[in-house]
Amino acid sequence: MAYDVVIRNGVVVDGTGGPAYRADVAIADGLIAKIGRIRGKGGQDLDAESCVVTPGFIDAHTHMDAQMFWDPLGSSTCWHGVTTAITGNCGFSLAPCTHEQAGLLMGNLERAEDIPRAAMESSIDWRWETFREYLDVVDALPKTINYSLHIGHSALRIWAMGERAMESGAGEDELRAMERQLRDALDAGAVGFTTSRSENHLLPDDRPVASRIASWDEVRRLVRAMADEGGGTFELAVDQRARRRDDPDARAEELERLRALAVESKVPMTFGLQPEADGYASQFALIEAANAAGGKMFGLSHSRGFQVVLSFKTQLPFDALPEWSSVRALPPHQQVRALADAEIRRLLVQAARNGSYRTGVGAEPRPPRFDRIEVLRDPSSTNPTVAELAEQQGKDPVELMIDLAVATDLDQLFLQTSTRLSDDLLPVLRHPDTVMTFSDAGAHVGQLIDCSIQTFLLSYWVRERQLLPIEEAVRMITMAPASKWGLQGRGVVREGYVADLNMIDLAQIGPEYPTVEHDLPTGAVRLAQRARGVSATLVAGRVVFLDGEHTGAMPGRVIRRQRLESTRR
Ligand SMILES: [Zn+2]
């Protein structure tokens, strides 16, 4: 038999969690044709002697919806071994939507996900109305990696209600129209339905995004429509305000309605896990209670915890302070000169110390806490805080930040953390009802680098700490998301499965230092982050990346959820 590609002599970590083994993997017609000792030559032979061979990673919580229209690579996600990104999370999809409603819809994405409106306006031609039509448009776009798509509640509401979606409850006719459109989207291959109740999700004018106006009964009706249609996964951005409420009764009510919906609908239901006052205890109690009663609830975990990138080339907590804003408005080389001036520095340090700060939402900077701002030195491991280094060097923390910026021509990055990376994360990663996929990739492109959570999982928890076996870590980012989102024939290295694969050099694997780019359409800023140690990535049997370089191949497709009827045959 002639094979298109043969991956020789690698250690297969097949995605199931089962023990690794050495074998060749042969590919024909986009599928894994044979695993074992392959005698014949392939059209292309890849030497995997020093690599593990894994399924392509699946990133299930992304916001690549707008980016798909201007970036055929799918960067930075594509550089981290991800071969399928699942998008349309937190209620934000680009369909359904009429041409006339596009402005309202972009308003919902713009601030909540920090996707510049000008980039969307210049790149997306809204040539669809229904979600079904949209799937066909996305499928036809040139793509290096695969995408699966959720239908988002904010889009659904705007489509059914127009401007009123941001103001009022839905009438019965509007609700029925939403149910019909949702069912049609699932029938066409949407992998699920998403919504947001999060106070972080605001319009540019500070009003809540459309899905947050919906009553909980509206959410229930729509999730029940999913159940009638035979499934899909329901993702929601939870109401963090309700979770922080001091009133224990209100908190109990919030948890109870999530539990009840999971149990009554039996729809797979998921939300991002974030540490609360009790750590993760009440979130796991909720998940366990729902599942004990027949629900299918699981949490999205993160391999390091959310970090917001701060830098003199992007954003700082001090930017809005009057003393700072004039310096920060200067072009970079003039900023360096100003920051090196002793008198200006003294004023800036003083202003930062006594300034009154705005509390940022989502990925916006928080008032500075220097014991929680890290100086990014090694993106594949832990890093010291500004407070620690300032104390060591006998400096004011702000002075330290300025010194580092001047010394690096403003390239030094800092990470604002809400909780610092610690072993407290391990039970969350290991919990059977979690999937490590809370990347938000494609959103907050000037603020976050969470596109690298998969390579960080491998560099830090597997190689450096040796606290997760490679087999288990790979399962968490391949078979686990594939089964939770119903992506059949993917996520495992198995004969007959789609040949979405990675060759990973475990001695090297890890995120690289992020860079500040101006490569969004219309030149807006974004953080890019590459990886090292991803020796090759294949999508549908085609080599798309070799040592981080794109080969030019664009075999990516829309992966549609298959209907349950067809899987029973
Ligand atoms: Zn999200």
Coordinates of C-alpha atoms and ligand atoms in Angstrom, one line a residue:
M1 CA 0.0 0.0 0.0
A2 CA 1.2 3.5 -0.8
Y3 CA 1.0 6.0 1.9
D4 CA 0.8 9.8 1.6
V5 CA 2.8 10.4 4.7
V6 CA 4.7 8.1 7.1
I7 CA 5.7 9.4 10.6
R8 CA 8.6 7.1 11.5
N9 CA 9.8 5.8 14.9
G10 CA 8.0 8.2 17.2
V11 CA 6.6 7.5 20.6
V12 CA 2.8 7.4 20.1
V13 CA 0.8 9.2 22.9
D14 CA -2.5 8.3 21.5
G15 CA -4.8 10.7 23.4
T16 CA -6.8 8.0 25.4
G17 CA -4.5 8.3 28.4
G18 CA -3.2 4.8 27.7
P19 CA 0.6 4.1 27.9
A20 CA 2.9 5.5 25.2
Y21 CA 4.5 3.1 22.7
R22 CA 6.9 3.4 19.8
A23 CA 5.5 2.9 16.4
D24 CA 5.3 4.4 12.9
V25 CA 2.1 6.1 11.8
A26 CA 1.0 5.9 8.1
I27 CA -1.4 8.3 6.5
A28 CA -3.5 7.9 3.4
D29 CA -6.4 10.0 2.1
G30 CA -6.3 12.2 5.2
L31 CA -6.9 9.3 7.6
I32 CA -4.6 7.3 9.9
A33 CA -4.2 4.2 7.7
K34 CA -1.9 2.1 9.8
I35 CA 0.0 2.2 13.1
G36 CA 2.9 -0.2 13.6
R37 CA 6.0 -1.1 11.6
I38 CA 5.6 0.5 8.2
R39 CA 7.9 -1.0 5.5
G40 CA 6.9 0.9 2.4
K41 CA 8.0 4.5 1.8
G42 CA 5.5 7.3 2.1
G43 CA 5.1 10.2 -0.3
Q44 CA 6.6 12.1 2.6
D45 CA 8.6 10.6 5.4
L46 CA 8.9 12.4 8.8
D47 CA 11.5 11.3 11.3
A48 CA 9.9 11.4 14.7
E49 CA 12.8 9.6 16.5
S50 CA 13.1 12.2 19.2
C51 CA 9.4 13.1 19.3
V52 CA 6.1 12.0 20.8
V53 CA 3.3 11.7 18.2
T54 CA 0.0 13.0 19.5
P55 CA -3.4 13.8 18.2
G56 CA -3.8 17.4 17.1
F57 CA -4.8 19.5 20.1
I58 CA -8.4 20.7 20.3
D59 CA -9.0 24.1 21.9
A60 CA -12.7 24.3 22.8
H61 CA -12.9 27.8 24.2
T62 CA -11.8 30.3 21.6
H63 CA -13.1 33.5 20.0
M64 CA -11.6 33.2 16.6
D65 CA -14.9 34.1 14.9
A66 CA -13.7 37.4 13.5
Q67 CA -10.1 36.4 13.0
M68 CA -11.0 33.6 10.7
F69 CA -11.9 36.2 8.1
W70 CA -8.4 37.9 8.0
D71 CA -6.0 35.2 9.3
P72 CA -5.9 32.0 7.3
L73 CA -3.3 30.6 9.6
G74 CA -5.3 30.8 12.9
S75 CA -2.3 32.3 14.8
S76 CA -1.2 32.2 17.5
T77 CA -3.3 29.1 18.3
C78 CA -2.0 27.2 15.2
W79 CA 1.6 27.5 16.5
H80 CA 0.8 25.6 19.7
G81 CA -0.3 22.3 18.1
V82 CA -4.0 23.1 17.9
T83 CA -5.6 21.6 14.9
T84 CA -9.2 22.3 15.8
A85 CA -10.4 25.5 17.4
I86 CA -14.0 25.6 18.7
T87 CA -15.3 29.1 18.6
G88 CA -18.5 31.1 19.1
N89 CA -18.2 31.0 22.9
C90 CA -19.8 33.1 25.6
G91 CA -22.7 34.0 23.4
F92 CA -20.6 35.7 20.7
S93 CA -21.0 34.3 17.2
L94 CA -21.2 36.2 13.9
A95 CA -24.5 34.5 12.9
P96 CA -27.4 34.6 12.7
C97 CA -27.2 38.2 11.5
T98 CA -28.6 40.2 8.7
H99 CA -26.3 42.7 6.8
E100 CA -28.2 45.6 8.5
Q101 CA -27.6 44.1 12.0
A102 CA -23.9 43.7 11.6
G103 CA -23.2 47.0 13.4
L104 CA -25.2 45.9 16.5
L105 CA -23.4 42.6 16.5
M106 CA -19.9 44.1 16.2
G107 CA -20.8 46.3 19.2
N108 CA -21.4 43.2 21.2
L109 CA -18.0 41.7 20.4
E110 CA -15.9 44.8 20.4
R111 CA -15.4 45.5 24.1
A112 CA -16.5 42.2 25.6
E113 CA -13.8 40.3 23.6
D114 CA -11.5 43.2 22.7
I115 CA -11.7 42.7 19.0
P116 CA -11.1 46.0 17.2
R117 CA -14.2 47.1 15.3
A118 CA -12.2 48.6 12.4
A119 CA -10.6 45.2 11.9
M120 CA -14.0 43.5 11.7
E121 CA -15.4 46.2 9.4
S122 CA -12.6 46.0 7.0
S123 CA -12.5 42.2 6.7
I124 CA -15.9 40.7 7.1
D125 CA -18.5 40.9 4.4
W126 CA -21.8 39.8 6.0
R127 CA -23.0 37.6 3.2
W128 CA -25.2 35.4 5.3
E129 CA -28.2 35.6 7.5
T130 CA -28.8 32.2 9.0
F131 CA -26.3 30.2 11.0
R132 CA -26.6 27.4 8.3
E133 CA -25.5 29.9 5.6
Y134 CA -22.7 31.1 7.8
L135 CA -21.3 27.7 8.3
D136 CA -21.0 27.3 4.5
V137 CA -19.2 30.7 4.2
V138 CA -16.7 29.8 6.9
D139 CA -16.1 26.4 5.3
A140 CA -15.2 28.1 2.1
L141 CA -12.6 30.5 3.7
P142 CA -9.0 29.5 3.3
K143 CA -8.0 27.8 6.6
T144 CA -4.9 26.1 7.9
I145 CA -6.6 24.5 10.9
N146 CA -10.2 23.3 11.5
Y147 CA -13.0 25.1 13.3
S148 CA -16.1 24.0 15.0
L149 CA -18.7 26.7 15.8
H150 CA -21.2 27.4 18.5
I151 CA -24.2 29.6 17.9
G152 CA -24.2 32.5 20.3
H153 CA -27.1 33.9 22.3
S154 CA -26.2 37.6 21.8
A155 CA -26.2 37.1 18.0
L156 CA -29.4 35.0 18.2
R157 CA -31.2 37.8 20.2
I158 CA -30.0 40.6 18.0
W159 CA -31.2 38.7 14.9
A160 CA -34.6 38.1 16.5
M161 CA -35.1 41.4 18.3
G162 CA -32.8 44.1 16.7
E163 CA -31.8 47.0 19.0
R164 CA -34.4 45.8 21.6
A165 CA -32.1 42.8 22.3
M166 CA -29.9 45.1 24.4
E167 CA -33.0 46.5 26.2
S168 CA -35.8 44.1 27.0
G169 CA -37.2 40.7 27.4
A170 CA -38.2 38.6 24.4
G171 CA -41.8 38.3 23.4
E172 CA -43.3 34.9 22.7
D173 CA -42.9 35.2 18.9
E174 CA -39.3 36.3 19.2
L175 CA -38.5 33.5 21.5
R176 CA -40.1 31.0 19.1
A177 CA -38.0 32.5 16.2
M178 CA -34.9 32.0 18.4
E179 CA -35.8 28.4 19.1
R180 CA -36.4 27.6 15.4
Q181 CA -33.1 29.3 14.4
L182 CA -31.2 27.5 17.2
R183 CA -32.6 24.1 16.1
D184 CA -31.8 24.8 12.5
A185 CA -28.2 25.8 13.4
L186 CA -27.7 22.6 15.4
D187 CA -29.2 20.6 12.5
A188 CA -26.7 22.3 10.2
G189 CA -23.7 21.3 12.4
A190 CA -23.3 23.9 15.1
V191 CA -21.5 22.1 18.0
G192 CA -23.6 23.9 20.6
F193 CA -25.1 27.0 22.0
T194 CA -23.4 29.6 24.2
T195 CA -24.5 32.5 26.4
S196 CA -23.0 35.0 28.9
R197 CA -24.3 36.2 32.2
S198 CA -20.9 37.7 33.1
E199 CA -20.7 41.3 34.2
N200 CA -17.4 41.5 32.3
H201 CA -19.3 41.4 29.1
L202 CA -20.2 45.0 28.3
L203 CA -20.9 47.1 25.2
P204 CA -18.6 50.0 24.5
D205 CA -21.2 52.3 26.1
D206 CA -21.1 50.2 29.3
R207 CA -24.5 48.6 28.8
P208 CA -24.6 44.8 29.1
V209 CA -24.3 42.6 26.0
A210 CA -27.5 41.3 24.6
S211 CA -27.5 37.8 26.2
R212 CA -27.3 39.4 29.7
I213 CA -30.7 41.0 29.2
A214 CA -32.4 37.7 28.7
S215 CA -34.4 36.2 31.6
W216 CA -33.2 32.9 32.9
D217 CA -36.5 31.4 31.6
E218 CA -35.4 32.4 28.1
V219 CA -32.1 30.6 28.6
R220 CA -34.0 27.5 29.8
R221 CA -36.3 27.5 26.8
L222 CA -33.3 27.7 24.5
V223 CA -31.4 24.9 26.3
R224 CA -34.5 22.7 26.2
A225 CA -34.7 23.4 22.4
M226 CA -31.2 22.0 22.2
A227 CA -32.3 18.9 24.1
D228 CA -35.2 18.4 21.7
E229 CA -32.8 18.8 18.7
G230 CA -30.6 16.0 20.1
G231 CA -27.8 17.9 21.9
G232 CA -24.8 20.0 21.3
T233 CA -22.8 21.5 24.2
F234 CA -24.1 24.5 26.2
E235 CA -21.4 26.9 27.4
L236 CA -22.0 29.9 29.5
A237 CA -19.9 32.7 31.0
V238 CA -21.3 32.7 34.6
D239 CA -22.5 35.6 36.6
Q240 CA -19.4 36.2 38.7
R241 CA -21.1 38.9 40.6
A242 CA -23.7 36.4 41.8
R243 CA -20.8 34.2 42.8
R244 CA -19.1 36.9 44.8
R245 CA -22.3 38.0 46.6
D246 CA -22.0 38.0 50.3
D247 CA -25.5 36.8 50.5
P248 CA -25.3 33.0 50.8
D249 CA -28.9 32.6 49.8
A250 CA -28.4 34.4 46.5
R251 CA -25.4 32.4 45.8
A252 CA -27.2 29.1 46.6
E253 CA -30.0 30.2 44.2
E254 CA -27.5 30.8 41.4
L255 CA -25.9 27.5 41.9
E256 CA -29.3 25.7 42.1
R257 CA -30.6 27.1 38.8
L258 CA -27.4 26.0 37.0
R259 CA -27.8 22.5 38.6
A260 CA -31.5 22.3 37.8
L261 CA -30.9 23.2 34.1
A262 CA -28.2 20.6 33.7
V263 CA -30.4 18.0 35.3
E264 CA -33.7 18.8 33.5
S265 CA -32.1 19.2 30.0
K266 CA -29.4 16.5 30.2
V267 CA -27.5 18.8 27.7
P268 CA -23.7 18.8 28.3
M269 CA -23.2 22.1 30.1
T270 CA -19.9 23.8 30.8
F271 CA -18.4 27.0 32.2
G272 CA -14.9 28.4 33.0
L273 CA -13.6 27.6 36.4
Q274 CA -12.1 30.5 38.3
P275 CA -10.9 30.6 41.9
E276 CA -13.4 32.0 44.3
A277 CA -13.2 32.8 48.1
D278 CA -13.5 29.0 48.7
G279 CA -11.1 28.1 45.9
Y280 CA -13.0 25.8 43.6
A281 CA -15.0 24.0 46.3
S282 CA -18.5 25.3 45.5
Q283 CA -17.9 25.0 41.7
F284 CA -17.0 21.3 42.1
A285 CA -19.9 20.7 44.5
L286 CA -22.2 22.1 41.8
I287 CA -20.7 19.9 39.1
E288 CA -20.8 16.8 41.3
A289 CA -24.4 17.4 42.4
A290 CA -25.5 18.0 38.8
N291 CA -23.8 14.9 37.6
A292 CA -25.0 12.7 40.5
A293 CA -28.6 13.7 39.5
G294 CA -28.1 12.7 35.8
G295 CA -26.7 16.0 34.4
K296 CA -23.6 16.2 32.2
M297 CA -21.8 19.2 33.6
F298 CA -18.0 19.9 33.4
G299 CA -15.7 22.8 34.0
L300 CA -13.1 24.5 31.8
S301 CA -9.7 24.7 33.4
H302 CA -6.6 26.7 32.5
S303 CA -3.1 25.4 32.8
R304 CA -1.7 28.6 34.5
G305 CA -4.7 30.8 35.5
F306 CA -5.6 34.0 33.7
Q307 CA -2.9 36.5 33.2
V308 CA -3.3 39.9 31.6
V309 CA -0.3 41.2 29.8
L310 CA 1.0 44.6 30.7
S311 CA 3.7 46.4 28.9
F312 CA 4.9 49.9 27.8
K313 CA 4.1 48.8 24.2
T314 CA 0.5 47.8 25.0
Q315 CA -1.3 48.7 28.2
L316 CA -0.4 49.6 31.8
P317 CA -2.6 50.2 34.9
F318 CA -1.1 53.7 35.0
D319 CA -2.2 54.8 31.5
A320 CA -5.2 56.9 32.5
L321 CA -3.3 58.9 35.2
P322 CA -2.8 62.4 33.9
E323 CA 0.9 62.5 34.6
W324 CA 1.3 59.2 32.6
S325 CA -1.0 59.8 29.7
S326 CA 1.1 62.5 28.1
V327 CA 4.3 60.3 28.3
R328 CA 2.4 57.2 27.1
A329 CA 1.0 59.1 24.1
L330 CA 4.5 59.6 22.7
P331 CA 6.0 57.3 20.0
P332 CA 8.0 54.4 21.5
H333 CA 11.5 55.9 21.0
Q334 CA 10.5 59.2 22.6
Q335 CA 8.8 57.3 25.5
V336 CA 12.2 55.6 26.2
R337 CA 13.9 58.9 26.3
A338 CA 11.3 60.4 28.6
L339 CA 11.3 57.4 30.9
A340 CA 15.1 57.7 31.2
D341 CA 14.8 61.3 32.4
A342 CA 15.2 61.5 36.2
E343 CA 12.7 64.2 36.8
I344 CA 10.0 62.7 34.7
R345 CA 10.6 59.3 36.3
R346 CA 10.2 60.8 39.8
L347 CA 6.9 62.4 38.8
L348 CA 5.6 59.1 37.2
V349 CA 6.6 57.0 40.2
Q350 CA 4.9 59.5 42.6
A351 CA 1.7 59.6 40.4
A352 CA 1.6 55.9 40.2
R353 CA 1.9 55.6 44.0
N354 CA -0.9 58.1 44.7
G355 CA -3.1 57.7 41.7
S356 CA -6.7 56.9 41.7
Y357 CA -7.4 53.9 39.5
R358 CA -10.4 52.7 37.6
T359 CA -11.3 49.1 38.3
G360 CA -11.0 47.3 34.9
V361 CA -13.4 44.6 33.8
G362 CA -12.4 41.4 32.0
A363 CA -8.9 41.7 30.6
E364 CA -8.5 45.4 31.3
P365 CA -5.7 46.4 33.8
R366 CA -6.6 46.4 37.4
P367 CA -5.3 48.9 40.0
P368 CA -1.7 47.7 40.5
R369 CA -0.8 45.1 43.1
F370 CA 2.9 44.5 42.7
D371 CA 2.8 41.2 44.6
R372 CA 0.6 39.9 41.8
I373 CA 2.3 41.4 38.8
E374 CA 5.0 39.1 37.4
V375 CA 8.0 40.1 35.4
L376 CA 7.8 37.8 32.4
R377 CA 11.2 36.2 31.9
D378 CA 10.4 32.6 31.1
P379 CA 7.0 32.0 29.3
S380 CA 7.2 28.3 29.9
S381 CA 7.6 28.4 33.6
T382 CA 7.0 30.6 36.7
N383 CA 8.3 34.1 37.1
P384 CA 9.2 36.5 39.9
T385 CA 6.9 39.4 40.9
V386 CA 7.6 43.1 40.5
A387 CA 7.4 43.3 44.3
E388 CA 10.0 40.6 44.8
L389 CA 12.5 42.1 42.4
A390 CA 11.9 45.6 43.6
E391 CA 12.6 44.5 47.2
Q392 CA 15.8 42.6 46.1
Q393 CA 17.0 45.7 44.2
G394 CA 15.9 48.3 46.8
K395 CA 13.7 50.1 44.3
D396 CA 10.2 51.4 44.1
P397 CA 8.1 48.8 42.2
V398 CA 7.1 51.4 39.5
E399 CA 10.8 52.4 39.2
L400 CA 11.7 48.8 38.6
M401 CA 9.0 48.5 35.8
I402 CA 10.3 51.7 34.2
D403 CA 14.0 50.5 34.4
L404 CA 13.1 47.2 32.8
A405 CA 11.2 48.9 30.0
V406 CA 14.0 51.3 29.3
A407 CA 16.6 48.5 29.3
T408 CA 14.6 46.4 26.8
D409 CA 13.5 49.2 24.5
L410 CA 10.0 48.7 25.9
D411 CA 9.9 45.0 25.1
Q412 CA 9.7 43.8 28.7
L413 CA 6.3 42.2 29.4
F414 CA 4.6 41.9 32.7
L415 CA 1.8 39.6 33.7
Q416 CA -1.1 40.8 35.9
T417 CA -2.4 37.7 37.7
S418 CA -5.6 37.4 39.8
T419 CA -4.2 34.3 41.5
R420 CA -0.5 33.2 41.1
L421 CA 0.3 29.9 39.6
S422 CA 0.5 27.3 42.3
D423 CA 0.0 23.6 42.9
D424 CA -3.6 24.4 44.0
L425 CA -4.3 24.1 40.3
L426 CA -3.4 20.4 40.1
P427 CA -6.6 19.0 41.6
V428 CA -8.5 21.2 39.1
L429 CA -6.5 19.9 36.2
R430 CA -6.8 16.3 37.4
H431 CA -10.5 16.5 38.2
P432 CA -12.4 14.0 36.0
D433 CA -15.1 16.6 35.2
T434 CA -12.8 19.3 33.8
V435 CA -11.3 20.0 30.3
M436 CA -8.1 22.1 30.1
T437 CA -9.2 24.4 27.3
F438 CA -10.1 27.8 28.8
S439 CA -7.9 29.8 26.4
D440 CA -10.1 32.6 25.0
A441 CA -7.8 32.6 22.0
G442 CA -8.8 35.1 19.4
A443 CA -10.2 37.5 22.0
H444 CA -8.4 40.2 24.0
V445 CA -5.6 40.0 21.4
G446 CA -3.8 43.0 22.8
Q447 CA -4.1 41.7 26.4
L448 CA -3.9 37.9 26.7
I449 CA -1.5 35.2 25.7
D450 CA -3.7 32.3 26.7
C451 CA -3.4 30.8 23.2
S452 CA -0.3 29.0 24.7
I453 CA -2.1 27.0 27.5
Q454 CA -1.5 23.7 25.7
T455 CA 2.2 24.1 25.2
F456 CA 2.5 25.5 28.8
L457 CA 0.7 22.4 30.1
L458 CA 3.4 20.3 28.5
S459 CA 6.4 22.5 29.4
Y460 CA 5.5 23.2 33.0
W461 CA 3.3 20.4 34.5
V462 CA 4.7 17.6 32.4
R463 CA 8.4 18.3 31.8
E464 CA 9.5 20.7 34.5
R465 CA 7.3 19.6 37.5
Q466 CA 6.7 16.0 36.3
L467 CA 3.3 16.2 38.1
L468 CA 1.3 15.1 35.1
P469 CA 2.2 12.1 33.0
I470 CA 2.5 12.9 29.3
E471 CA -0.3 10.5 28.5
E472 CA -2.7 12.2 30.9
A473 CA -1.8 15.7 29.8
V474 CA -2.3 14.8 26.1
R475 CA -5.6 13.2 26.9
M476 CA -6.8 16.4 28.5
I477 CA -6.2 18.4 25.3
T478 CA -7.3 15.9 22.7
M479 CA -9.7 13.1 23.5
A480 CA -11.3 14.9 26.4
P481 CA -12.5 17.9 24.4
A482 CA -13.3 15.8 21.3
S483 CA -15.7 13.7 23.3
K484 CA -17.2 16.6 25.3
W485 CA -18.0 18.4 22.0
G486 CA -19.0 15.3 20.0
L487 CA -16.2 15.6 17.4
Q488 CA -16.2 12.0 16.1
G489 CA -13.2 10.4 14.6
R490 CA -10.8 12.9 16.1
G491 CA -8.7 13.4 19.2
V492 CA -7.1 9.9 19.2
V493 CA -4.3 8.4 17.2
R494 CA -6.2 5.3 16.0
E495 CA -6.5 3.6 12.6
G496 CA -9.4 5.1 10.7
Y497 CA -9.3 8.4 12.6
V498 CA -8.7 11.7 10.9
A499 CA -4.9 12.4 10.6
D500 CA -4.8 15.6 12.7
L501 CA -1.5 15.0 14.4
N502 CA 1.5 16.6 16.1
M503 CA 5.1 15.6 16.5
I504 CA 6.3 17.1 19.8
D505 CA 9.9 17.4 21.0
L506 CA 9.2 17.1 24.8
A507 CA 12.7 18.3 25.7
Q508 CA 12.0 21.6 23.8
I509 CA 8.2 22.1 24.0
G510 CA 7.0 25.4 25.5
P511 CA 5.6 28.8 24.6
E512 CA 8.1 31.4 23.3
Y513 CA 8.4 35.0 24.5
P514 CA 5.4 36.9 23.2
T515 CA 5.9 39.8 20.7
V516 CA 3.9 42.9 20.2
E517 CA 2.7 43.1 16.6
H518 CA 0.7 45.6 14.6
D519 CA -0.6 43.0 12.1
L520 CA -4.4 43.2 12.6
P521 CA -6.3 44.6 9.6
T522 CA -5.9 48.4 9.9
G523 CA -2.8 47.9 12.0
A524 CA -4.2 47.5 15.5
V525 CA -2.0 45.9 18.1
R526 CA -1.9 42.3 19.0
L527 CA 0.3 40.0 21.1
A528 CA 1.7 37.1 19.1
Q529 CA 3.2 34.0 20.7
R530 CA 5.0 31.2 19.0
A531 CA 6.1 27.9 20.5
R532 CA 9.2 25.8 20.4
G533 CA 9.3 22.0 20.2
V534 CA 6.3 21.6 17.9
S535 CA 8.3 19.7 15.2
A536 CA 5.4 19.1 12.9
T537 CA 1.6 19.6 12.8
L538 CA -0.6 17.8 10.4
V539 CA -4.2 18.6 9.5
A540 CA -6.2 15.9 7.7
G541 CA -3.0 14.2 6.7
R542 CA -1.3 17.3 5.3
V543 CA 1.8 18.8 6.9
V544 CA 0.8 22.4 7.8
F545 CA 3.7 23.3 10.1
L546 CA 7.3 22.1 10.2
D547 CA 9.3 23.5 13.1
G548 CA 6.9 26.4 13.4
E549 CA 7.0 27.3 9.7
H550 CA 3.8 27.2 7.7
T551 CA 4.2 24.9 4.7
G552 CA 1.5 26.8 2.7
A553 CA -1.0 23.9 3.0
M554 CA -4.5 25.0 4.0
P555 CA -6.6 21.9 4.5
G556 CA -8.7 23.3 7.4
R557 CA -12.4 22.7 7.3
V558 CA -15.5 23.4 9.4
I559 CA -16.1 20.3 11.6
R560 CA -19.8 19.9 12.0
R561 CA -21.4 18.1 14.8
Q562 CA -22.9 14.9 13.5
R563 CA -26.5 14.3 14.3
L564 CA -27.2 11.6 16.9
E565 CA -29.4 9.7 14.4
S566 CA -26.6 9.2 12.0
T567 CA -24.2 8.0 14.7
R568 CA -26.7 5.3 15.9
R569 CA -26.7 3.6 12.5
Ligands
ZN1 ZN -15.1 33.3 26.3

